[in-house]
């Protein structure tokens, strides 16, 4: 099945029901199908051919989603870009993906054979050939290029096929949001160029209404949640922490039945506060660019498993391997690995890196973790972020979890800096309320952490550096501290 067929079927099944809304603009399911046909045909008419790569650099808008799925209908490969990133990041990704065209708003200096701005895109939506656009390609041909997080170096293009995409949709509808249905409203507040966009096609399949926020802020989010009666949303932990600091949070009359979170680790203290406020509606999903969204999921009823990222999705195989690629028994730490239909086809034009990441069909996630006796998985930290201080392994996320429990701390990053005595010393940086005090936070850490895990120094910054996917970039924190 092609992605375009899902959209065409939704246009027939759900017709004039609202498909997607942004501010005061709404497209029905039928209108969304027609808009993607027009743009797909217009892109073919200017000379783009099936298999060509096209960068899309647009904010959270209806236009962005029309562009995404017009490309799919026209057999073009989406090169996924995030408007929050720097121009140098966009240039690298366009080059890495070999993009022939770019559809953009606000970045006229980016070069490609075909430059399509927002005005031209909207003209295509209005005047393009309305006949069905249906270019069929093999299920294992590239559908879109996602990118690795870039937290440890230059981002690599991840080749995701139509087969991968269909598996991801099935996984989300089977395990994570099985009760998504017609009449629901899914509030997209996180970037649709990243994880939030993964929920649009499930909404298409089930006839649910997608409500898109152009830019997230907590006050507008809470107002929109109450006004729309949204039943589901996806947010990253930093956004959830910010919402819990908003004065409106206690008075908001929301109707959330499911709040999905992921993309980075969450503190157990924040989970407790969220459940006290919203009830048992939290669902966690763990994935990465190479295995999008669907490695494990933690259902609302399992959130008493503190620190767990859940059990594997139904059609995903997960294990813990040692350094010799041998499976480990429960409660022993090793690298989390996974396999299944949902895996990437590989890193685009990087066969050596692909061979390092996927061995014998198993993807090495780079995450250190373990599985308990009941089959629940726990992420300890990124393999590359662990450091040694005084002979002890330090996992930054364990220390960060404690710091995030301090009232008013919204973001935290822990890194190891060179030290003559300890090899590396534990240093922390936090951000949050303006009245935070270093001494009080260090005392909190001293009370709740073993001696070797306690920060030797702590700084308070206005905010921490984050990737376009809202992941805190420990590497940049460390670089800033090292430059002093």
Coordinates of C-alpha atoms in Angstrom, one line a residue:
X1 CA 0.0 0.0 0.0
X2 CA 1.2 3.5 -0.8
X3 CA 0.9 6.4 1.7
X4 CA -1.2 8.3 -0.9
X5 CA -3.7 5.5 -0.8
X6 CA -4.3 6.1 2.9
X7 CA -5.0 9.7 2.3
X8 CA -7.3 9.0 -0.7
X9 CA -9.2 6.4 1.4
X10 CA -9.6 8.9 4.3
X11 CA -11.0 11.5 1.8
X12 CA -13.7 9.0 0.8
X13 CA -14.4 7.6 4.3
X14 CA -14.5 10.8 6.2
X15 CA -15.3 13.4 3.5
X16 CA -16.1 16.8 4.8
X17 CA -15.2 16.1 8.4
X18 CA -12.4 18.3 9.7
X19 CA -9.0 16.8 9.0
X20 CA -6.6 19.5 10.0
X21 CA -6.9 23.0 11.6
X22 CA -4.3 25.7 12.0
X23 CA -5.6 28.9 13.6
X24 CA -8.8 29.8 11.6
X25 CA -8.0 27.6 8.6
X26 CA -9.4 24.1 8.3
X27 CA -9.2 21.5 5.6
X28 CA -11.6 18.5 5.5
X29 CA -10.3 15.0 4.7
X30 CA -11.5 15.4 1.1
X31 CA -9.8 18.8 0.8
X32 CA -6.5 17.5 2.2
X33 CA -6.6 14.7 -0.4
X34 CA -7.2 17.2 -3.2
X35 CA -4.6 19.6 -2.0
X36 CA -1.9 16.9 -1.9
X37 CA -2.9 15.8 -5.4
X38 CA -2.6 19.3 -6.8
X39 CA 0.9 19.9 -5.2
X40 CA 2.1 16.5 -6.2
X41 CA 1.1 17.0 -9.8
X42 CA 2.6 20.5 -9.8
X43 CA 6.0 19.2 -8.5
X44 CA 6.1 16.6 -11.3
X45 CA 5.2 19.3 -13.8
X46 CA 8.2 21.5 -13.0
X47 CA 10.6 18.6 -13.7
X48 CA 11.0 16.6 -10.5
X49 CA 11.0 12.9 -11.1
X50 CA 10.2 9.9 -8.8
X51 CA 13.1 9.2 -6.4
X52 CA 14.3 12.9 -6.4
X53 CA 14.9 14.2 -2.9
X54 CA 13.1 17.4 -1.8
X55 CA 13.9 19.3 1.4
X56 CA 10.9 20.7 3.3
X57 CA 11.7 23.5 5.7
X58 CA 8.4 24.9 7.0
X59 CA 7.0 25.7 10.4
X60 CA 4.1 23.8 12.0
X61 CA 1.4 24.6 9.4
X62 CA -1.2 22.9 7.2
X63 CA 1.1 23.8 4.3
X64 CA 3.9 21.7 5.8
X65 CA 1.8 18.6 6.0
X66 CA 0.3 19.2 2.5
X67 CA 3.9 19.3 1.2
X68 CA 4.9 16.2 3.1
X69 CA 2.2 14.0 1.6
X70 CA 2.2 15.6 -1.9
X71 CA 5.8 14.4 -2.1
X72 CA 4.7 10.9 -1.1
X73 CA 2.0 10.8 -3.8
X74 CA 4.5 12.1 -6.4
X75 CA 7.1 9.4 -5.6
X76 CA 9.5 12.1 -4.2
X77 CA 11.7 11.6 -1.2
X78 CA 11.2 14.0 1.7
X79 CA 14.4 15.4 3.3
X80 CA 13.1 16.3 6.7
X81 CA 14.3 19.7 8.0
X82 CA 13.5 21.5 11.3
X83 CA 13.0 25.3 11.2
X84 CA 14.5 25.6 14.7
X85 CA 17.9 24.6 13.5
X86 CA 20.7 26.8 12.2
X87 CA 21.3 27.5 8.5
X88 CA 24.5 25.4 8.6
X89 CA 22.5 22.4 9.8
X90 CA 20.0 22.8 6.9
X91 CA 22.9 23.1 4.4
X92 CA 24.5 19.9 5.7
X93 CA 21.3 18.0 5.6
X94 CA 20.4 19.1 2.1
X95 CA 23.8 18.0 1.0
X96 CA 23.8 14.8 2.9
X97 CA 20.4 13.9 1.4
X98 CA 21.3 15.0 -2.1
X99 CA 18.3 17.3 -2.4
X100 CA 17.3 18.6 -5.8
X101 CA 14.6 20.9 -4.5
X102 CA 13.6 22.7 -1.4
X103 CA 10.2 23.9 -0.2
X104 CA 10.9 26.6 2.3
X105 CA 9.6 29.7 4.1
X106 CA 12.1 32.2 5.4
X107 CA 15.3 30.6 4.1
X108 CA 15.7 32.0 0.6
X109 CA 19.5 31.6 0.5
X110 CA 19.5 27.8 0.7
X111 CA 20.4 26.5 -2.8
X112 CA 18.9 23.7 -4.9
X113 CA 17.9 23.1 -8.5
X114 CA 14.3 24.0 -7.6
X115 CA 13.5 26.6 -5.0
X116 CA 9.8 26.7 -4.0
X117 CA 8.8 29.4 -1.5
X118 CA 5.6 29.4 0.6
X119 CA 3.7 31.7 -1.9
X120 CA 4.5 29.3 -4.7
X121 CA 3.5 26.3 -2.6
X122 CA 0.1 27.9 -1.9
X123 CA -0.3 28.7 -5.5
X124 CA 0.2 25.0 -6.3
X125 CA -2.4 24.1 -3.7
X126 CA -4.9 26.4 -5.4
X127 CA -4.1 25.9 -9.1
X128 CA -2.3 22.6 -9.5
X129 CA -3.8 19.8 -11.7
X130 CA -6.6 18.3 -9.6
X131 CA -6.4 14.8 -11.1
X132 CA -5.3 12.0 -8.8
X133 CA -1.5 12.0 -8.2
X134 CA -0.5 8.4 -7.8
X135 CA 3.2 7.5 -8.6
X136 CA 3.8 4.0 -7.2
X137 CA 7.2 3.0 -6.1
X138 CA 8.5 -0.2 -4.4
X139 CA 7.7 -0.6 -0.7
X140 CA 11.4 -0.7 0.0
X141 CA 12.3 2.4 -2.0
X142 CA 13.1 5.5 0.1
X143 CA 10.1 7.5 1.3
X144 CA 11.8 10.1 3.6
X145 CA 15.1 10.9 5.1
X146 CA 15.1 11.5 8.8
X147 CA 18.4 12.5 10.6
X148 CA 20.3 11.3 13.6
X149 CA 20.2 13.8 16.5
X150 CA 23.6 15.3 15.9
X151 CA 24.3 15.2 19.6
X152 CA 27.6 13.5 19.1
X153 CA 28.6 14.8 15.7
X154 CA 27.3 15.6 12.2
X155 CA 23.8 14.3 11.6
X156 CA 23.5 11.3 9.2
X157 CA 20.6 10.8 6.8
X158 CA 18.4 7.9 7.8
X159 CA 16.7 6.1 4.9
X160 CA 13.2 5.3 5.8
X161 CA 11.0 3.4 3.3
X162 CA 7.3 3.1 2.8
X163 CA 7.4 -0.3 4.5
X164 CA 9.0 1.4 7.6
X165 CA 6.3 4.1 7.6
X166 CA 3.4 1.6 7.4
X167 CA 4.9 -0.4 10.2
X168 CA 5.2 2.7 12.3
X169 CA 1.6 3.6 11.8
X170 CA 0.5 0.1 12.7
X171 CA 2.6 0.1 15.8
X172 CA 1.2 3.4 17.1
X173 CA -2.4 2.3 16.4
X174 CA -1.9 -1.1 17.9
X175 CA 0.0 -0.4 21.1
X176 CA 0.4 3.3 21.9
X177 CA -2.9 5.0 20.9
X178 CA -5.3 2.1 20.2
X179 CA -8.4 4.1 21.2
X180 CA -7.8 6.9 18.7
X181 CA -11.1 7.3 16.9
X182 CA -13.2 9.5 14.7
X183 CA -14.3 12.6 16.7
X184 CA -11.0 12.8 18.6
X185 CA -8.8 15.9 18.3
X186 CA -5.1 15.4 18.4
X187 CA -3.2 18.6 19.5
X188 CA 0.1 18.9 17.7
X189 CA 2.2 21.3 19.7
X190 CA 5.7 19.8 19.2
X191 CA 7.4 20.1 15.8
X192 CA 5.6 18.1 13.1
X193 CA 9.0 17.8 11.5
X194 CA 10.0 15.6 14.3
X195 CA 8.0 13.2 16.6
X196 CA 4.6 14.9 16.6
X197 CA 4.4 14.5 12.9
X198 CA 4.4 10.7 13.3
X199 CA 0.8 11.0 14.7
X200 CA -0.7 12.7 11.7
X201 CA -1.1 9.6 9.5
X202 CA -2.7 7.6 12.4
X203 CA -5.2 10.4 12.7
X204 CA -5.8 10.2 8.9
X205 CA -6.4 6.5 9.2
X206 CA -8.9 6.8 12.1
X207 CA -10.6 10.0 11.0
X208 CA -9.3 12.1 13.9
X209 CA -9.0 15.8 13.7
X210 CA -5.4 17.2 13.8
X211 CA -5.0 20.6 15.5
X212 CA -1.7 22.3 14.8
X213 CA 0.0 24.9 16.9
X214 CA 2.5 27.0 14.8
X215 CA 4.6 27.8 17.9
X216 CA 4.5 26.3 21.4
X217 CA 4.0 28.3 24.5
X218 CA 2.4 27.0 27.7
X219 CA -0.3 29.5 28.0
X220 CA -1.6 29.2 24.5
X221 CA -1.3 25.4 24.7
X222 CA -3.5 25.2 27.8
X223 CA -6.0 27.7 26.3
X224 CA -6.2 25.6 23.1
X225 CA -6.5 22.3 24.9
X226 CA -9.5 23.6 26.9
X227 CA -11.2 25.4 23.9
X228 CA -10.8 22.5 21.5
X229 CA -11.5 19.6 24.0
X230 CA -8.4 17.9 22.6
X231 CA -8.3 14.2 23.6
X232 CA -4.6 13.5 22.8
X233 CA -1.3 15.2 22.3
X234 CA 2.4 14.5 22.1
X235 CA 5.0 16.5 24.0
X236 CA 8.6 16.2 24.9
X237 CA 9.5 16.2 28.7
X238 CA 10.9 19.7 28.6
X239 CA 7.5 21.0 27.3
X240 CA 5.7 19.0 30.0
X241 CA 7.9 20.5 32.7
X242 CA 7.2 24.0 31.4
X243 CA 3.4 23.4 31.4
X244 CA 3.6 22.3 35.0
X245 CA 5.2 25.7 35.8
X246 CA 2.4 27.7 34.1
X247 CA 0.0 29.4 36.5
X248 CA -3.0 28.3 34.4
X249 CA -2.3 24.6 34.6
X250 CA -4.5 23.9 37.7
X251 CA -7.5 25.8 36.3
X252 CA -7.4 24.5 32.8
X253 CA -10.4 22.3 32.0
X254 CA -8.7 19.9 29.6
X255 CA -10.1 16.6 28.4
X256 CA -6.9 14.7 27.6
X257 CA -7.4 11.0 27.4
X258 CA -3.8 10.3 26.4
X259 CA -0.7 12.5 26.7
X260 CA 2.1 10.8 24.9
X261 CA 5.7 11.8 25.6
X262 CA 9.1 10.8 24.3
X263 CA 12.2 12.0 22.4
X264 CA 14.2 12.3 25.6
X265 CA 14.3 10.9 29.2
X266 CA 11.8 12.2 31.8
X267 CA 12.3 12.5 35.5
X268 CA 10.3 10.4 37.9
X269 CA 9.4 13.5 39.9
X270 CA 7.9 15.2 36.8
X271 CA 5.8 12.0 36.1
X272 CA 4.4 12.1 39.6
X273 CA 3.4 15.7 39.3
X274 CA 1.8 15.2 35.9
X275 CA -0.2 12.2 37.1
X276 CA -1.4 14.2 40.1
X277 CA -2.6 16.9 37.7
X278 CA -3.9 15.0 34.7
X279 CA -4.5 11.5 36.0
X280 CA -3.3 8.3 34.6
X281 CA -3.2 9.4 31.0
X282 CA 0.6 9.4 30.3
X283 CA 2.0 7.0 27.7
X284 CA 5.7 6.9 26.9
X285 CA 7.2 5.9 23.5
X286 CA 10.9 5.1 23.0
X287 CA 12.4 5.1 19.5
X288 CA 15.1 6.8 17.5
X289 CA 15.6 8.0 14.0
X290 CA 16.9 4.6 12.9
X291 CA 13.8 2.9 14.4
X292 CA 11.3 5.7 14.4
X293 CA 9.0 6.0 17.4
X294 CA 8.5 2.3 18.1
X295 CA 11.0 0.3 20.2
X296 CA 9.1 0.2 23.5
X297 CA 6.1 1.8 25.0
X298 CA 4.9 2.3 28.6
X299 CA 1.2 2.3 28.9
X300 CA -0.7 4.6 31.4
X301 CA -1.4 1.7 33.7
X302 CA 2.3 0.8 33.9
X303 CA 3.6 4.1 35.1
X304 CA 4.2 2.7 38.6
X305 CA 7.3 1.1 37.0
X306 CA 9.4 4.1 37.9
X307 CA 12.1 4.8 35.3
X308 CA 10.9 2.2 32.8
X309 CA 10.5 2.9 29.1
X310 CA 8.0 0.0 28.8
X311 CA 7.7 -3.2 27.0
X312 CA 8.5 -3.8 23.3
X313 CA 5.9 -2.9 20.7
X314 CA 4.0 -6.0 19.5
X315 CA 5.9 -6.5 16.3
X316 CA 9.3 -5.4 17.5
X317 CA 12.0 -7.6 19.0
X318 CA 14.2 -6.1 21.7
X319 CA 17.1 -7.4 23.8
X320 CA 20.1 -6.4 25.9
X321 CA 23.5 -7.3 24.4
X322 CA 26.9 -7.3 26.0
X323 CA 30.0 -6.0 24.2
X324 CA 30.4 -9.3 22.4
X325 CA 26.9 -9.1 21.0
X326 CA 25.6 -11.8 23.3
X327 CA 22.2 -11.5 25.0
X328 CA 22.2 -10.7 28.7
X329 CA 19.8 -12.0 31.4
X330 CA 17.3 -9.8 33.3
X331 CA 18.7 -7.0 35.4
X332 CA 22.2 -7.0 33.8
X333 CA 23.2 -3.8 32.0
X334 CA 24.2 -3.7 28.4
X335 CA 23.2 -2.1 25.1
X336 CA 19.6 -2.0 24.1
X337 CA 19.2 -3.6 20.6
X338 CA 16.1 -4.1 18.4
X339 CA 15.1 -5.7 15.1
X340 CA 12.0 -5.8 13.0
X341 CA 10.3 -4.5 9.8
X342 CA 10.3 -1.0 11.2
X343 CA 14.1 -0.6 11.0
X344 CA 15.7 1.9 8.6
X345 CA 17.1 0.6 5.3
X346 CA 20.4 2.2 6.3
X347 CA 22.3 5.5 6.5
X348 CA 22.1 7.1 3.0
X349 CA 25.3 6.5 1.1
X350 CA 27.1 5.4 4.3
X351 CA 27.4 1.6 4.1
X352 CA 30.2 1.5 6.7
X353 CA 28.2 3.4 9.3
X354 CA 25.2 1.2 8.5
X355 CA 27.2 -2.0 9.0
X356 CA 28.4 -0.6 12.4
X357 CA 24.8 0.2 13.5
X358 CA 23.0 -3.0 12.2
X359 CA 24.7 -6.4 12.8
X360 CA 22.9 -9.7 12.1
X361 CA 19.7 -7.7 11.7
X362 CA 20.0 -6.1 15.2
X363 CA 20.1 -2.3 15.5
X364 CA 22.6 -1.1 18.1
X365 CA 20.7 1.8 19.7
X366 CA 23.7 3.3 21.7
X367 CA 21.5 3.3 24.8
X368 CA 22.7 1.5 27.9
X369 CA 19.8 -0.3 29.8
X370 CA 18.5 -3.5 31.2
X371 CA 15.3 -5.6 31.3
X372 CA 13.6 -6.7 34.5
X373 CA 12.0 -10.1 35.1
X374 CA 8.6 -8.9 33.8
X375 CA 10.0 -7.8 30.4
X376 CA 10.0 -4.1 31.2
X377 CA 13.0 -2.2 29.8
X378 CA 14.9 0.6 31.5
X379 CA 17.3 3.1 29.9
X380 CA 20.2 4.1 32.0
X381 CA 21.9 6.5 29.6
X382 CA 23.5 7.0 26.3
X383 CA 26.5 4.8 25.8
X384 CA 28.6 7.8 24.7
X385 CA 27.5 10.0 27.6
X386 CA 28.6 7.7 30.4
X387 CA 31.9 8.8 32.0
X388 CA 34.2 7.6 34.8
X389 CA 34.9 9.6 38.0
X390 CA 37.2 8.1 40.6
X391 CA 36.8 4.7 39.1
X392 CA 33.0 4.7 39.2
X393 CA 30.7 4.8 36.1
X394 CA 28.6 8.0 36.1
X395 CA 25.4 7.9 34.2
X396 CA 24.3 11.6 33.7
X397 CA 20.6 10.8 33.6
X398 CA 20.6 9.4 37.1
X399 CA 22.1 12.6 38.5
X400 CA 19.8 14.7 36.3
X401 CA 16.7 12.9 37.5
X402 CA 17.6 14.0 41.1
X403 CA 18.3 17.6 40.1
X404 CA 15.0 17.8 38.2
X405 CA 13.2 16.8 41.4
X406 CA 14.2 20.1 43.0
X407 CA 11.3 22.6 42.9
X408 CA 11.7 25.0 40.0
X409 CA 14.4 23.1 38.0
X410 CA 13.0 22.5 34.5
X411 CA 16.1 21.5 32.6
X412 CA 19.3 19.7 33.7
X413 CA 22.5 18.5 32.1
X414 CA 25.4 16.6 33.7
X415 CA 28.8 16.2 32.1
X416 CA 32.3 15.0 33.1
X417 CA 35.1 17.6 33.0
X418 CA 38.8 16.6 33.2
X419 CA 40.2 16.5 36.7
X420 CA 43.7 15.5 37.9
X421 CA 42.4 13.7 41.0
X422 CA 39.2 12.1 39.8
X423 CA 39.9 11.6 36.1
X424 CA 36.6 13.4 35.4
X425 CA 34.6 15.4 37.8
X426 CA 30.8 15.6 37.9
X427 CA 29.6 19.1 36.8
X428 CA 25.9 20.1 36.4
X429 CA 24.0 22.9 34.7
X430 CA 20.4 23.6 35.3
X431 CA 17.7 26.1 34.1
X432 CA 14.3 26.9 35.5
X433 CA 12.7 29.5 37.8
X434 CA 14.5 32.8 38.2
X435 CA 14.8 32.3 42.0
X436 CA 16.9 29.1 41.9
X437 CA 20.0 29.1 44.2
X438 CA 23.1 27.0 43.6
X439 CA 23.7 26.2 47.3
X440 CA 20.1 24.9 47.8
X441 CA 20.3 22.6 44.7
X442 CA 23.7 21.2 45.7
X443 CA 22.3 20.5 49.2
X444 CA 19.4 18.6 47.6
X445 CA 21.8 16.6 45.5
X446 CA 23.9 15.8 48.5
X447 CA 20.9 14.4 50.3
X448 CA 19.7 12.2 47.5
X449 CA 22.9 11.0 45.7
X450 CA 25.9 8.8 46.6
X451 CA 29.1 10.7 47.2
X452 CA 30.7 9.8 43.9
X453 CA 27.6 10.9 41.9
X454 CA 27.3 14.4 43.5
X455 CA 28.1 17.4 41.3
X456 CA 31.4 19.0 42.3
X457 CA 30.1 22.2 40.7
X458 CA 26.8 23.5 39.5
X459 CA 25.8 26.5 37.3
X460 CA 22.4 28.0 36.6
X461 CA 21.8 29.1 33.0
X462 CA 18.8 30.9 31.4
X463 CA 18.3 27.8 29.2
X464 CA 20.2 24.8 28.0
X465 CA 21.2 24.2 24.4
X466 CA 18.8 21.9 22.6
X467 CA 18.7 20.2 19.2
X468 CA 15.9 20.9 16.8
X469 CA 14.1 17.9 18.3
X470 CA 14.2 19.6 21.8
X471 CA 16.8 17.2 23.1
X472 CA 19.3 18.8 25.5
X473 CA 22.7 18.7 24.0
X474 CA 25.2 17.6 26.7
X475 CA 28.0 17.9 24.2
X476 CA 27.5 21.6 23.7
X477 CA 27.1 22.1 27.5
X478 CA 30.5 20.4 27.9
X479 CA 32.1 22.4 25.1
X480 CA 30.9 25.7 26.7
X481 CA 32.2 24.7 30.1
X482 CA 35.5 23.6 28.6
X483 CA 36.1 26.9 26.8
X484 CA 36.3 28.8 30.1

